[in-house]
XYZ file of C-alpha atoms in Angstrom:
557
model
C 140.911 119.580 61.945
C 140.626 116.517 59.312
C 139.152 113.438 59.207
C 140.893 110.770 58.695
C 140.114 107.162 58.393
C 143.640 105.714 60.130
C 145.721 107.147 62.756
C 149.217 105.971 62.395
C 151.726 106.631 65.381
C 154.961 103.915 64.467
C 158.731 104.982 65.348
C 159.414 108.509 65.276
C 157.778 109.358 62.080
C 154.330 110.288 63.938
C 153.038 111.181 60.805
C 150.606 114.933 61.124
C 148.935 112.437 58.353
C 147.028 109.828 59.464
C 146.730 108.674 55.878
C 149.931 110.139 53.800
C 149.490 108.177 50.599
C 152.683 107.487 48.185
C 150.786 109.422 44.650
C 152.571 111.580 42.851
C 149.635 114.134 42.106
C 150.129 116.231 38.963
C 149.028 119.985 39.153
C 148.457 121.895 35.947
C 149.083 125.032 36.371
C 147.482 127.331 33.613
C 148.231 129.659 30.865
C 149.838 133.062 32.448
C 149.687 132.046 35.925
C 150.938 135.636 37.017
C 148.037 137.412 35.778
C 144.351 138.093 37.106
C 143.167 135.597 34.395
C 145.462 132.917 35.264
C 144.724 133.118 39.060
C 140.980 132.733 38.392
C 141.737 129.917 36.155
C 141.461 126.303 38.504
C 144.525 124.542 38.459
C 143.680 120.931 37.510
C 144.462 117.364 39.506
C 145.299 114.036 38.157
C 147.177 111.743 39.503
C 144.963 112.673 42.807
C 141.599 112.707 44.026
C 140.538 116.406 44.914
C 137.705 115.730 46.733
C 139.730 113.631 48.986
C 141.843 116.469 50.665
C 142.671 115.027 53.845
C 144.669 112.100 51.924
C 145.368 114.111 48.349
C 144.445 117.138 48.528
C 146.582 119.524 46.696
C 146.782 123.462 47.746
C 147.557 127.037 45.828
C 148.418 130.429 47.105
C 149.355 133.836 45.516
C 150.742 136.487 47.438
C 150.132 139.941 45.470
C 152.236 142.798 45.624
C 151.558 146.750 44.228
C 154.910 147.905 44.139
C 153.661 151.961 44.165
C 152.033 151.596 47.794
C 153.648 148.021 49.730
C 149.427 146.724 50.089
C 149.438 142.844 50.386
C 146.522 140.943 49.040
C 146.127 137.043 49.357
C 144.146 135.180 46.529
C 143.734 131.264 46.723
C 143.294 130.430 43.449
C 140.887 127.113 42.997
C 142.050 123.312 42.363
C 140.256 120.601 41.047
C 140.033 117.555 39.438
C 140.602 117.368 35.944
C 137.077 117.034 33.836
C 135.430 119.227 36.534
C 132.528 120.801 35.073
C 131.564 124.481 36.601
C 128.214 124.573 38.350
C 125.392 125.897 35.927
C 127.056 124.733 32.787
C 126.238 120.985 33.021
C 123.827 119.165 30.568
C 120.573 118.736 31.287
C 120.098 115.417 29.502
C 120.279 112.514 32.087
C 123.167 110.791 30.260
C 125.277 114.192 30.806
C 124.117 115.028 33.869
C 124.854 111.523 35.770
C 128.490 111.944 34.298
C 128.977 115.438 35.792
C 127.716 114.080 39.048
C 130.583 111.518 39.131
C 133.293 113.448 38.099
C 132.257 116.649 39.797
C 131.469 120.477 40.169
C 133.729 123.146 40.793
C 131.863 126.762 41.162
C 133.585 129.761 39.482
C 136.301 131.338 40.719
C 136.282 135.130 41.394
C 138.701 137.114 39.636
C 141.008 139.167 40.968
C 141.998 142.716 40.715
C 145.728 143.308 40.145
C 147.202 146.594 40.710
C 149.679 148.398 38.001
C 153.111 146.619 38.059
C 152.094 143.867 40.546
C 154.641 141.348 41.757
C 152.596 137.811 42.148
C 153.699 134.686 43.821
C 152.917 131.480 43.990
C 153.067 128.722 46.565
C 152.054 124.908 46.526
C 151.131 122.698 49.283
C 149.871 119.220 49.230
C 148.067 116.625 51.559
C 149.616 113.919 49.027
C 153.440 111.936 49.583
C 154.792 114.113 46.021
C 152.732 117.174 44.279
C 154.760 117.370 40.363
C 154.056 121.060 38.540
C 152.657 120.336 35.029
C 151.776 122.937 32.093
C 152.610 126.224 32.526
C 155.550 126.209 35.020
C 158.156 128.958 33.700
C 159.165 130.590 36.800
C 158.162 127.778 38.700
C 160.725 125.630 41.057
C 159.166 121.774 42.071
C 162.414 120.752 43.594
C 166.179 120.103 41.602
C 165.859 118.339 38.117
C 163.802 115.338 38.703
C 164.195 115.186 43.103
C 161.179 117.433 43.315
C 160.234 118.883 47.135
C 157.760 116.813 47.864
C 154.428 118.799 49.566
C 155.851 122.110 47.926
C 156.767 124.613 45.200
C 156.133 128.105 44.257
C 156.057 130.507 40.897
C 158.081 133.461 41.270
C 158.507 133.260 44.503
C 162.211 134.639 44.655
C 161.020 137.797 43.038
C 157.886 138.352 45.406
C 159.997 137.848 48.300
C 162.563 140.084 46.772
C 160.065 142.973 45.863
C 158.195 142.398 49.199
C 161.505 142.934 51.170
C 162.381 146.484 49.467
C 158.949 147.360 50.004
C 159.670 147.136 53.597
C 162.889 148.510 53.754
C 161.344 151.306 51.889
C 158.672 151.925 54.744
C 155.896 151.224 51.766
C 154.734 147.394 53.322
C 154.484 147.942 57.271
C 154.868 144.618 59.405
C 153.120 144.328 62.955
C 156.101 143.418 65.301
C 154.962 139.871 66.868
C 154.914 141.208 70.039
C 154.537 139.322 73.566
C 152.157 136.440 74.536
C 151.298 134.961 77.809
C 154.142 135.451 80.314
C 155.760 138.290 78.774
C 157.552 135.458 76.084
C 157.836 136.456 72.986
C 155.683 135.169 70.388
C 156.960 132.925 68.038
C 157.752 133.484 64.081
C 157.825 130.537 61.481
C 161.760 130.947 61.806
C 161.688 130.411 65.633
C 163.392 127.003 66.916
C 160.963 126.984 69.473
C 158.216 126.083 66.983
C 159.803 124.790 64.021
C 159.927 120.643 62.751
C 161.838 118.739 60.428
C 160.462 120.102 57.245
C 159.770 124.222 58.347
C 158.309 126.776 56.433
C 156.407 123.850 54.400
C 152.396 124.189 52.555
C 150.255 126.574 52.899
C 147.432 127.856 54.391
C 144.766 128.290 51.844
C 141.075 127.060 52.445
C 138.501 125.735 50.226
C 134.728 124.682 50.440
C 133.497 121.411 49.821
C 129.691 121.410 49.072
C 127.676 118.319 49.140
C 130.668 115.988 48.751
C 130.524 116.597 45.183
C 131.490 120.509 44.500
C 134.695 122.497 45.080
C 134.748 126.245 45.390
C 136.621 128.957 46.942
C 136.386 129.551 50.606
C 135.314 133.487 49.653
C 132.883 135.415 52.043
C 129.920 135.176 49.607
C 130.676 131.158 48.680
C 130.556 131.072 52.966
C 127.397 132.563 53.305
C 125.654 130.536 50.304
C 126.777 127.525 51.847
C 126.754 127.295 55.894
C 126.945 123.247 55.741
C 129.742 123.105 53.249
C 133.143 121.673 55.112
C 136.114 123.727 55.109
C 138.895 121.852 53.828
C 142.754 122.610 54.473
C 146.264 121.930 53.898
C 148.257 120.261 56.406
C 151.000 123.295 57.017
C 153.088 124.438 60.077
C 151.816 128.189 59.266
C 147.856 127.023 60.102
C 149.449 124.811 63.410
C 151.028 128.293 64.336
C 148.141 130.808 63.496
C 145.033 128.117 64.579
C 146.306 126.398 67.897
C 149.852 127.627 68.892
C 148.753 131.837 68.954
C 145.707 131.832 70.436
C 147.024 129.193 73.544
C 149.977 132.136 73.961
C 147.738 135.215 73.496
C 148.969 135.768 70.256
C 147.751 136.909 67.175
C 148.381 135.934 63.360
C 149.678 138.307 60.926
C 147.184 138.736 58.445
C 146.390 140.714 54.955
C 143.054 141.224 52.974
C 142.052 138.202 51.094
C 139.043 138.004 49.055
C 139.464 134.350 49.088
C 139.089 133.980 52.950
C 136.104 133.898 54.217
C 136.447 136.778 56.761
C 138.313 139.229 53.781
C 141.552 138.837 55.666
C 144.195 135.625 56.198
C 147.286 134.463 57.172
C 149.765 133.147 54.480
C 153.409 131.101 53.795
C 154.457 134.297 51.788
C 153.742 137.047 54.747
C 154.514 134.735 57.649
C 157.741 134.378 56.267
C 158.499 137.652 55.202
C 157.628 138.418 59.106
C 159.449 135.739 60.132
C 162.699 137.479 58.217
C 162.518 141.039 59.832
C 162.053 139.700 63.131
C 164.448 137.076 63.954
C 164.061 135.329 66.895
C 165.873 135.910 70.184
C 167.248 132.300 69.589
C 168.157 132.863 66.354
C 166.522 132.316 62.907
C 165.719 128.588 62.291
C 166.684 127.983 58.504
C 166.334 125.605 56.206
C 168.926 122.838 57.159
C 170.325 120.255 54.853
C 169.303 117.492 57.051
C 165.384 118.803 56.015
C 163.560 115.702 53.971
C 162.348 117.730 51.884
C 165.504 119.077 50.604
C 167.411 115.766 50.083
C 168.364 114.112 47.046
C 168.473 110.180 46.917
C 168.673 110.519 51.133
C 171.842 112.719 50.335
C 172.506 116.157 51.405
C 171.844 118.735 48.140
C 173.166 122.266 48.997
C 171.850 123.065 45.719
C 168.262 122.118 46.379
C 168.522 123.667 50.035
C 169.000 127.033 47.895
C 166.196 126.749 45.802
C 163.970 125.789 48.327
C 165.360 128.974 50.492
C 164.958 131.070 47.312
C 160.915 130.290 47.666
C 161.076 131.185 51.479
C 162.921 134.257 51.279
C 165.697 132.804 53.431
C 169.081 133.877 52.999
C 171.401 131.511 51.049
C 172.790 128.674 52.468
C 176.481 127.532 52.857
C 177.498 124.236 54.868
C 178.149 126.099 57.242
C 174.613 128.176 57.949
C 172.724 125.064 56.941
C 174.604 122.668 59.216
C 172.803 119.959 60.376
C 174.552 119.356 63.696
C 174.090 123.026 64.556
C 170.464 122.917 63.387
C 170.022 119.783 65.780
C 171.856 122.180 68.553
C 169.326 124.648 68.196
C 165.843 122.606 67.579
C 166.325 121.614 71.553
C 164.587 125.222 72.279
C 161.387 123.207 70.741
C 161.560 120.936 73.381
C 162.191 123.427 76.613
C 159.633 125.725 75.075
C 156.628 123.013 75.122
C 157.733 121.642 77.847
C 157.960 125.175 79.610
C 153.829 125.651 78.598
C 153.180 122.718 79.374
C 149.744 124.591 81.244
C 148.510 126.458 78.320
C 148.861 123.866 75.890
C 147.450 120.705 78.124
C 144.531 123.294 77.994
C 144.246 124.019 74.075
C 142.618 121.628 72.062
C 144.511 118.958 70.146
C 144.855 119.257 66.734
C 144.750 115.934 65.861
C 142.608 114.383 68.660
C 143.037 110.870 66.970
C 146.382 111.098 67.973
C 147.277 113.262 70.612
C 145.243 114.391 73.343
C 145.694 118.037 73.483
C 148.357 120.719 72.289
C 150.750 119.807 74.927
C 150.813 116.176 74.005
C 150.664 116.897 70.478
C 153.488 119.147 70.486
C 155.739 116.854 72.679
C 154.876 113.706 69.649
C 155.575 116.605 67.155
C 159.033 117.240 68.544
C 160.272 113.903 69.160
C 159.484 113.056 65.498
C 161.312 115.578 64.082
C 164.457 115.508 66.903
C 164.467 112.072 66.594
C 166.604 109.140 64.116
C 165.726 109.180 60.225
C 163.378 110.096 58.694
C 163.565 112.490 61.003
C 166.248 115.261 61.485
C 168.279 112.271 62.497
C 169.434 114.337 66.074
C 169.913 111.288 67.977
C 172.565 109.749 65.890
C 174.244 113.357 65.153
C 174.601 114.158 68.468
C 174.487 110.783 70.169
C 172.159 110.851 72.596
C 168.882 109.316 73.359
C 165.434 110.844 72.215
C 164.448 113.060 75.045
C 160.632 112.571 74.636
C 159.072 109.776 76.778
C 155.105 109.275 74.874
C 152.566 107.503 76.637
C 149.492 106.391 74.477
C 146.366 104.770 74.632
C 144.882 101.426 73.596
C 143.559 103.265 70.523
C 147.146 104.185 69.946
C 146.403 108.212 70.762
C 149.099 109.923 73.023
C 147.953 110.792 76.501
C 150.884 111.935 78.217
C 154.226 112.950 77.455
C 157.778 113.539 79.644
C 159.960 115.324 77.977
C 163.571 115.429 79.378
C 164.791 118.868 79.511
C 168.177 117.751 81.278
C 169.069 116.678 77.841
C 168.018 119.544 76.147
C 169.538 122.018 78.367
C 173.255 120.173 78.142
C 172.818 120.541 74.660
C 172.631 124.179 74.513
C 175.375 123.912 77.131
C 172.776 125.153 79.961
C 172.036 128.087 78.224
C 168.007 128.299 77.737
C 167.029 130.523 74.926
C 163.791 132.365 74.451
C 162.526 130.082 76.874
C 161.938 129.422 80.508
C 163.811 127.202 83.058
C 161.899 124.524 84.052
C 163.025 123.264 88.078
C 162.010 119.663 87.301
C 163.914 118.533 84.506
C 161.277 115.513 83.139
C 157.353 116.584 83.660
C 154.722 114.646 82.395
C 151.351 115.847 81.349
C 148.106 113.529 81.894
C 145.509 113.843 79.913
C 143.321 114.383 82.846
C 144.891 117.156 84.168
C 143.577 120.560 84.516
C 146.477 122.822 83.752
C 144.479 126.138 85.339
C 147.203 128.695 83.217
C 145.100 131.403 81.614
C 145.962 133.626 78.831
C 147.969 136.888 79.174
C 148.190 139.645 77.277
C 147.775 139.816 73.540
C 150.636 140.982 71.120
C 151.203 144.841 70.174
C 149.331 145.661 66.884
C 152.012 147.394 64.724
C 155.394 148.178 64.183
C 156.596 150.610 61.026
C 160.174 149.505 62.258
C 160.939 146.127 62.478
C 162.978 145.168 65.266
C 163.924 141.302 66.905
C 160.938 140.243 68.832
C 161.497 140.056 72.781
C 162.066 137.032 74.417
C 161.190 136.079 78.112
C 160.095 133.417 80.079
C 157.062 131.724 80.885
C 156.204 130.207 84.432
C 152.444 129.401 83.487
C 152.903 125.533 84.214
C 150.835 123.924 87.472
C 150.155 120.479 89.094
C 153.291 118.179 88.151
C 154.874 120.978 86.419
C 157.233 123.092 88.713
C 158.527 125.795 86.569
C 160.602 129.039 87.263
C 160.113 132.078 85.387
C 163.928 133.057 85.489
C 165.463 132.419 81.870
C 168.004 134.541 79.538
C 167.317 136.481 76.344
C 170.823 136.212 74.919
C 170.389 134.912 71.601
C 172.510 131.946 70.505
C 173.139 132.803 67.349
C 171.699 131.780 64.020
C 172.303 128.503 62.733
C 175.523 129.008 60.896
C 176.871 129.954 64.677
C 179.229 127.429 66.577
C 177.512 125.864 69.589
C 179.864 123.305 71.411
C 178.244 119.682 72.068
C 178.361 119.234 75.780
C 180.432 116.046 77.554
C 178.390 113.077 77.833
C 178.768 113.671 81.828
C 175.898 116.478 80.797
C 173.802 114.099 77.676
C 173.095 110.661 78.557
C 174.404 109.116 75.388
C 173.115 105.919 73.693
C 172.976 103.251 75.717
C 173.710 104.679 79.145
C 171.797 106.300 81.881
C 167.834 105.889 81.877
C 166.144 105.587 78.547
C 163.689 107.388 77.493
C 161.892 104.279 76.288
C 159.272 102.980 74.156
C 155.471 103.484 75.680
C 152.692 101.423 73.470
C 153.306 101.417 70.507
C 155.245 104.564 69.874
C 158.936 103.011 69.433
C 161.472 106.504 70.459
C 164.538 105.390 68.847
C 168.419 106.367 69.435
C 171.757 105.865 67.276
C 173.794 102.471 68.061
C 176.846 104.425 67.997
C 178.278 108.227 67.213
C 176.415 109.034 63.593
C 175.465 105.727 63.489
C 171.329 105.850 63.087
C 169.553 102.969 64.359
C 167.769 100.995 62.144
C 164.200 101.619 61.818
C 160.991 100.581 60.125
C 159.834 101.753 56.697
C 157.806 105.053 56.673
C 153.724 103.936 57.300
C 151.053 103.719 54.266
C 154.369 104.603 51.455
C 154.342 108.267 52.203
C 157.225 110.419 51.809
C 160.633 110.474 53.075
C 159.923 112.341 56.591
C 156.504 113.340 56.120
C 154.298 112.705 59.594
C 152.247 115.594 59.919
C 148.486 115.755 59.592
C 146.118 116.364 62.225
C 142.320 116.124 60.785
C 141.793 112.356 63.232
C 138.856 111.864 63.784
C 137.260 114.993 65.280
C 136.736 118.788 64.016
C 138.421 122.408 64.734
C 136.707 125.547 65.051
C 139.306 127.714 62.798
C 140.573 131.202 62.749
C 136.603 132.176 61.066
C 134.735 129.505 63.033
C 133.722 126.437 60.285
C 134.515 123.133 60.981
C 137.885 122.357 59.235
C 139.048 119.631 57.288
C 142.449 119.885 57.311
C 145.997 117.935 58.069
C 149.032 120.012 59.260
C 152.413 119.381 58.145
């Protein structure tokens, strides 16, 4: 979905960006943020180049409550660079005028209409290493003291998530229950392990327009119309990998609220796909945010602390050691692995986010998952549970992936046999070609609505063909959330470090493993000085048709 002028594939850090640079961008955010004024007022950039998203792009979304009924509205409020002048206003002498060209255009944004007593949030997301909140930022949480998040933050968040949840409860805000994809499986949440990374429920998924390389707006139906060649430009977030490529390859379809900022009137956001995500745990149990997460570390230590305040912005329960475990996190990311390996059909058929570096969804997803599973600065699951990194990649002389293996032997002896929410696969290592015609069609889509949220089902899926053998027999007993005790297999069931067959290194994508119990391997510095554990961006070289049909600039994370 974004251009990007390098594609980067080095260790395990497979970064979603093929350019992450190492700025600290600066966001201003303006006087009464809360308020219909302050949303229509653009947030301002230094530090950061605004009109080049894929690389430092920075990203705002408000979630608005009323309270009296439980109606959601979404409202992207407009960021630009700082000197900006708005379209219409600029000088006509030539002096002037050639210095607004430089520094740029921003048109207008629309102002929105707030109900009585609305409850506003505010979430951040960034194409940049570090975003930093400047100005007005009472209510606002960047990260703890000076060890800010990195690609996030939010305003108020706590309180929208709060208000939001006893609007539910209440029967006022009605949720559609995810319902059931292709195969009868059920479709995943942000909170599911099947579909979660090292850094979950991270960015957003707000759009703007980009209008003759020079002008910023808001992606709103009227600024669409005016404007048919302008790009649509987006943040790299899990929430638009989940809604844009991962839902419609299932059958699935993306929870979504009026938005006057979107430019069909309605769009997915962080704040409503993880309120879903919270009254509809997965079968497999709720993935939460662990204190192995990059995002959440301080100095490359663990920070309870800023685990909690980044939870607080999610709406996720607060953590403890023990339901933010890291080993028990690790135990329960292996679903990831089963689950793409168990579609391997429908995704080898979906389009590739990121065709600079992956193929198609199935690759994609199997790079995706070994980055994240994998030794620091990933989730560091290798070294924790001391085994090799199940994902074999294969890749190109341009350095894209074009097959993957993924070892589900591994995966299974980790969850001590016991696939969750996902199928069985029969052949415990199956590699997808890029060539390969998959032939798996889409099933049914999900049920519309639920007033009474209840845990999503969970089957299997047996919608693999040609060197994929799979079985549709699997189990829907949960495993627990991740505070829950899951015993790590003998090493008779996990090939440990340094025994059995490796995995290996294909290309140039180096899988890596720990040289003994805890003991992470070392391995090379994060590529172009982005931050600690950030790979994810997926605009390479090619566009996406998104969720409204433009051509998306964007980078996933």
């Amino acid at each position: 979905m974004r251009y990007s002028t390098r594609l980067c594939i080095s260790v395990t850090l497979l970064s979603w960006v093929g350019v992450v640079r190492s700025q600290n961008c600066q966001l201003q955010v303006p006087a009464d943020p809360l308020t219909a004024k302050g949303l229509a007022t653009p947030y301002m950039l230094t530090g950061c180049n605004q009109l080049d998203f894929a690389n430092q792009g920075a990203f705002v979304e408000a979630a608005i409550l009323d309270p009296a009924t439980g109606n959601i509205h979404i409202y992207n409020p407009l960021v630009i660079n700082a000197g900006m002048v708005p379209t219409g206003n600029n000088q006509n002498n030539n002096q002037n005028a050639q210095r607004d060209a430089a520094t740029g255009f921003f048109i207008p944004p629309i102002v929105p209409t707030l109900p009585n007593n609305a409850v506003v949030g505010i979430w951040f997301g960034s194409n940049a290493a570090m975003l930093t909140l400047t100005g007005n930022t009472g209510g606002c949480v960047n990260g703890l003291g000076n060890s800010v998040f990195g690609q996030f933050a939010h305003c108020n968040g706590q309180a929208w998530f709060n208000a939001a949840k006893t609007a539910v409860n209440n029967g006022l805000t009605k949720l559609p229950a995810p319902g059931t994809g292709s195969g009868g499986q059920g479709c995943p949440t942000t909170h599911d392990f099947r579909i979660v990374d090292q850094d979950q429920s991270d960015n957003v998924v707000t759009t703007y327009l980009l209008i003759g390389n020079n002008t910023l707006a808001q992606n709103t139906p009227a600024n669409t119309k005016a404007n048919p060649s302008a790009k649509e430009l987006s943040n790299a977030s899990d929430n638009a990998l989940l809604n844009v490529f991962i839902y419609p390859s299932l059958g699935c379809a993306p929870y979504q609220n009026p938005c006057t900022t979107c430019p069909t009137g309605n769009g997915p956001a962080l704040a409503t796909d993880e309120l879903l995500a919270n009254f509809f745990p997965p079968a497999g149990g709720s993935a939460l945010v662990p204190l192995n997460d990059p995002m959440v570390l301080v100095n490359g230590q663990q920070s309870l602390d800023k685990v909690n305040l980044y939870r607080e912005g999610t709406g996720q329960p607060q953590a403890d050691n023990n339901n933010a475990s890291a080993m028990t996190y690790c135990q329960q990311i292996v679903q990831g692995g089963i689950f793409v390996n168990g579609n391997q059909g429908l995704f080898t058929n979906a389009g590739s986010p990121a065709a600079g570096m992956a193929n198609n969804l199935f690759t994609f997803l199997a790079m995706r998952f070994s980055a994240s599973f994998g030794p620091a600065p990933g989730l560091g699951c290798t070294a924790l549970l001391n085994v090799m990194n199940p994902v074999t990649l294969t890749t190109d002389g341009n350095g894209v992936v074009t097959a993957a293996t993924i070892n589900t032997q591994i995966l299974q002896g980790i969850m001590g046999n016991n696939v969750t929410a996902t199928q069985s696969v029969s052949n415990v290592a199956s590699t997808a070609a890029s060539s390969g015609s998959a032939g798996a069609t889409n099933a049914a889509s999900p049920s519309a609505t639920s007033s009474v949220p209840s845990a999503a089902p969970s089957s299997a899926s047996g919608n693999t063909t040609n060197s994929v053998t799979a079985t549709s027999s699997s189990t829907s007993t949960a495993t627990g959330a991740i505070g829950s005790t899951t015993s790590v297999p003998t090493s008779s069931a996990i090939p440990p470090c340094g025994t059995g067959s490796a995995t290996g290194t294909v290309t140039d994508t180096t899988i890596g493993c720990s040289t003994q119990a805890g003991t992470p391997s070392a391995s090379p510095s994060k590529p172009h000085g982005g931050r600690h554990g950030e790979w994810k961006n997926w605009n390479n070289g090619g566009s996406k048709r998104s969720l409204d049909g433009k051509n998306r600039i964007a980078s996933f994370h």
